């Protein structure tokens, strides 16, 4: 394969990846609970992803005042390429987190 053919193949692959990414509002949905998780690992992951150009969603960054929390989270999960639950103490005690987790699993099973 010539250098020109390799460059054309790489450009085609890059375009396909960009097309797949653009099908989603977010590339990553972060689910977490608690102030320590929020200011520690979740913040580190979010900032790191944003710094390299990954469209990430985290609750307090995207949620608008007055909007229904559950509905917006569930929609963000559906419109994210992948979801990352960050399990911490108290995560399973939160009905909101468990609802998010169920939606993540459902979205994965439906969307692949």
Tab-separated table of N, CA and C in Angstrom, residues 2-68:
chain	number	residue	atom	x	y	z
A	2	UNK	N	0.629	2.145	-0.911
A	2	UNK	CA	1.440	3.359	-1.006
A	2	UNK	C	1.112	4.312	0.144
A	3	UNK	N	1.984	5.284	0.324
A	3	UNK	CA	1.785	6.290	1.382
A	3	UNK	C	0.483	7.053	1.168
A	4	UNK	N	0.189	7.386	-0.096
A	4	UNK	CA	-1.042	8.121	-0.412
A	4	UNK	C	-2.272	7.285	-0.079
A	5	UNK	N	-2.233	5.983	-0.377
A	5	UNK	CA	-3.357	5.103	-0.063
A	5	UNK	C	-3.551	4.995	1.451
A	6	UNK	N	-2.442	4.912	2.195
A	6	UNK	CA	-2.527	4.849	3.657
A	6	UNK	C	-3.161	6.116	4.207
A	7	UNK	N	-2.738	7.277	3.695
A	7	UNK	CA	-3.304	8.555	4.155
A	7	UNK	C	-4.796	8.637	3.852
A	8	UNK	N	-5.198	8.154	2.661
A	8	UNK	CA	-6.615	8.172	2.305
A	8	UNK	C	-7.400	7.228	3.211
A	9	UNK	N	-6.853	6.059	3.512
A	9	UNK	CA	-7.517	5.098	4.399
A	9	UNK	C	-7.656	5.677	5.803
A	10	UNK	N	-6.587	6.307	6.320
A	10	UNK	CA	-6.645	6.926	7.652
A	10	UNK	C	-7.670	8.050	7.692
A	11	UNK	N	-7.727	8.861	6.653
A	11	UNK	CA	-8.697	9.953	6.609
A	11	UNK	C	-10.115	9.398	6.590
A	12	UNK	N	-10.331	8.313	5.842
A	12	UNK	CA	-11.651	7.687	5.799
A	12	UNK	C	-12.042	7.151	7.161
A	13	UNK	N	-11.118	6.497	7.857
A	13	UNK	CA	-11.380	5.969	9.202
A	13	UNK	C	-11.701	7.095	10.167
A	14	UNK	N	-10.938	8.191	10.090
A	14	UNK	CA	-11.175	9.341	10.960
A	14	UNK	C	-12.559	9.923	10.712
A	15	UNK	N	-12.960	10.034	9.442
A	15	UNK	CA	-14.282	10.568	9.116
A	15	UNK	C	-15.389	9.674	9.650
A	16	UNK	N	-15.205	8.352	9.569
A	16	UNK	CA	-16.205	7.430	10.094
A	16	UNK	C	-16.325	7.569	11.602
A	17	UNK	N	-15.202	7.713	12.301
A	17	UNK	CA	-15.233	7.892	13.750
A	17	UNK	C	-15.922	9.196	14.117
A	18	UNK	N	-15.629	10.280	13.386
A	18	UNK	CA	-16.257	11.569	13.665
A	18	UNK	C	-17.761	11.460	13.440
A	19	UNK	N	-18.180	10.738	12.401
A	19	UNK	CA	-19.602	10.573	12.124
A	19	UNK	C	-20.277	9.809	13.252
A	20	UNK	N	-19.642	8.741	13.730
A	20	UNK	CA	-20.201	7.973	14.838
A	20	UNK	C	-20.324	8.843	16.082
A	21	UNK	N	-19.290	9.643	16.396
A	21	UNK	CA	-19.302	10.497	17.578
A	21	UNK	C	-20.380	11.553	17.489
A	22	UNK	N	-20.587	12.091	16.285
A	22	UNK	CA	-21.548	13.184	16.149
A	22	UNK	C	-22.997	12.698	16.260
A	23	UNK	N	-23.218	11.389	16.256
A	23	UNK	CA	-24.562	10.866	16.436
A	23	UNK	C	-25.044	11.029	17.874
A	24	UNK	N	-24.158	11.375	18.768
A	24	UNK	CA	-24.455	11.499	20.190
A	24	UNK	C	-24.262	12.947	20.630
A	25	UNK	N	-25.088	13.376	21.611
A	25	UNK	CA	-24.886	14.702	22.199
A	25	UNK	C	-23.608	14.716	23.031
A	26	UNK	N	-23.341	13.591	23.691
A	26	UNK	CA	-22.160	13.451	24.543
A	26	UNK	C	-21.453	12.151	24.199
A	27	UNK	N	-20.156	12.145	24.389
A	27	UNK	CA	-19.418	10.904	24.211
A	27	UNK	C	-19.408	10.103	25.509
A	28	UNK	N	-19.459	10.805	26.643
A	28	UNK	CA	-19.387	10.141	27.951
A	28	UNK	C	-20.391	10.765	28.916
A	29	UNK	N	-21.109	9.912	29.632
A	29	UNK	CA	-21.982	10.336	30.731
A	29	UNK	C	-21.360	9.827	32.021
A	30	UNK	N	-21.092	10.721	32.964
A	30	UNK	CA	-20.541	10.345	34.269
A	30	UNK	C	-21.656	10.317	35.304
A	31	UNK	N	-21.790	9.202	35.989
A	31	UNK	CA	-22.771	9.068	37.065
A	31	UNK	C	-22.011	8.859	38.372
A	32	UNK	N	-22.330	9.682	39.369
A	32	UNK	CA	-21.634	9.587	40.650
A	32	UNK	C	-22.511	10.157	41.741
A	33	UNK	N	-22.115	9.929	42.985
A	33	UNK	CA	-22.876	10.452	44.116
A	33	UNK	C	-21.905	10.922	45.194
A	34	UNK	N	-22.252	12.021	45.811
A	34	UNK	CA	-21.527	12.496	46.968
A	34	UNK	C	-20.530	13.592	46.664
A	35	UNK	N	-20.351	14.489	47.635
A	35	UNK	CA	-19.467	15.636	47.422
A	35	UNK	C	-17.998	15.248	47.245
A	36	UNK	N	-17.549	14.190	47.898
A	36	UNK	CA	-16.139	13.809	47.762
A	36	UNK	C	-15.869	13.212	46.388
A	37	UNK	N	-16.782	12.383	45.929
A	37	UNK	CA	-16.641	11.811	44.592
A	37	UNK	C	-16.711	12.914	43.554
A	38	UNK	N	-17.624	13.851	43.780
A	38	UNK	CA	-17.849	14.957	42.854
A	38	UNK	C	-16.605	15.813	42.688
A	39	UNK	N	-15.915	16.115	43.778
A	39	UNK	CA	-14.751	16.995	43.711
A	39	UNK	C	-13.439	16.235	43.551
A	40	UNK	N	-13.512	14.921	43.547
A	40	UNK	CA	-12.297	14.116	43.454
A	40	UNK	C	-12.226	13.418	42.092
A	41	UNK	N	-12.587	12.167	42.033
A	41	UNK	CA	-12.417	11.372	40.815
A	41	UNK	C	-13.303	11.844	39.670
A	42	UNK	N	-14.557	12.191	39.960
A	42	UNK	CA	-15.462	12.631	38.891
A	42	UNK	C	-14.946	13.918	38.255
A	43	UNK	N	-14.481	14.838	39.071
A	43	UNK	CA	-13.945	16.097	38.547
A	43	UNK	C	-12.679	15.851	37.727
A	44	UNK	N	-11.817	14.981	38.230
A	44	UNK	CA	-10.577	14.662	37.518
A	44	UNK	C	-10.889	14.051	36.145
A	45	UNK	N	-11.797	13.075	36.118
A	45	UNK	CA	-12.164	12.442	34.850
A	45	UNK	C	-12.790	13.451	33.884
A	46	UNK	N	-13.719	14.248	34.400
A	46	UNK	CA	-14.417	15.217	33.554
A	46	UNK	C	-13.430	16.225	32.939
A	47	UNK	N	-12.612	16.821	33.767
A	47	UNK	CA	-11.662	17.830	33.280
A	47	UNK	C	-10.672	17.208	32.293
A	48	UNK	N	-10.206	16.007	32.596
A	48	UNK	CA	-9.268	15.324	31.698
A	48	UNK	C	-9.896	15.054	30.334
A	49	UNK	N	-11.152	14.626	30.333
A	49	UNK	CA	-11.836	14.358	29.067
A	49	UNK	C	-12.056	15.644	28.276
A	50	UNK	N	-12.524	16.675	28.936
A	50	UNK	CA	-12.766	17.948	28.263
A	50	UNK	C	-11.459	18.500	27.676
A	51	UNK	N	-10.366	18.363	28.422
A	51	UNK	CA	-9.062	18.857	27.968
A	51	UNK	C	-8.603	18.210	26.666
A	52	UNK	N	-9.003	16.958	26.431
A	52	UNK	CA	-8.592	16.283	25.197
A	52	UNK	C	-9.698	16.282	24.140
A	53	UNK	N	-10.763	17.036	24.380
A	53	UNK	CA	-11.798	17.220	23.377
A	53	UNK	C	-12.945	16.224	23.420
A	54	UNK	N	-13.079	15.502	24.516
A	54	UNK	CA	-14.186	14.558	24.661
A	54	UNK	C	-15.378	15.286	25.261
A	55	UNK	N	-16.544	15.159	24.606
A	55	UNK	CA	-17.771	15.788	25.112
A	55	UNK	C	-18.313	14.929	26.252
A	56	UNK	N	-18.191	15.440	27.455
A	56	UNK	CA	-18.617	14.685	28.637
A	56	UNK	C	-19.755	15.413	29.342
A	57	UNK	N	-20.600	14.641	30.012
A	57	UNK	CA	-21.737	15.169	30.758
A	57	UNK	C	-21.563	14.811	32.222
A	58	UNK	N	-21.733	15.794	33.065
A	58	UNK	CA	-21.834	15.540	34.506
A	58	UNK	C	-22.954	16.413	35.020
A	59	UNK	N	-23.631	15.959	36.031
A	59	UNK	CA	-24.892	16.569	36.434
A	59	UNK	C	-24.822	18.066	36.693
A	60	UNK	N	-23.972	18.530	37.566
A	60	UNK	CA	-24.051	19.941	37.931
A	60	UNK	C	-23.570	20.857	36.829
A	61	UNK	N	-22.837	20.340	35.877
A	61	UNK	CA	-22.349	21.163	34.775
A	61	UNK	C	-23.439	21.428	33.742
A	62	UNK	N	-24.312	20.462	33.528
A	62	UNK	CA	-25.271	20.542	32.440
A	62	UNK	C	-26.708	20.823	32.893
A	63	UNK	N	-27.032	20.532	34.131
A	63	UNK	CA	-28.400	20.656	34.594
A	63	UNK	C	-28.780	22.116	34.792
A	64	UNK	N	-29.862	22.528	34.169
A	64	UNK	CA	-30.341	23.908	34.290
A	64	UNK	C	-31.299	24.016	35.466
A	65	UNK	N	-31.243	25.118	36.171
A	65	UNK	CA	-32.101	25.344	37.321
A	65	UNK	C	-33.563	25.239	36.911
A	66	UNK	N	-34.332	24.492	37.697
A	66	UNK	CA	-35.751	24.358	37.441
A	66	UNK	C	-36.125	23.191	36.557
A	67	UNK	N	-35.153	22.551	35.899
A	67	UNK	CA	-35.470	21.408	35.056
A	67	UNK	C	-35.608	20.164	35.908
A	68	UNK	N	-36.407	19.239	35.428
A	68	UNK	CA	-36.591	17.984	36.149
A	68	UNK	C	-35.305	17.170	36.061
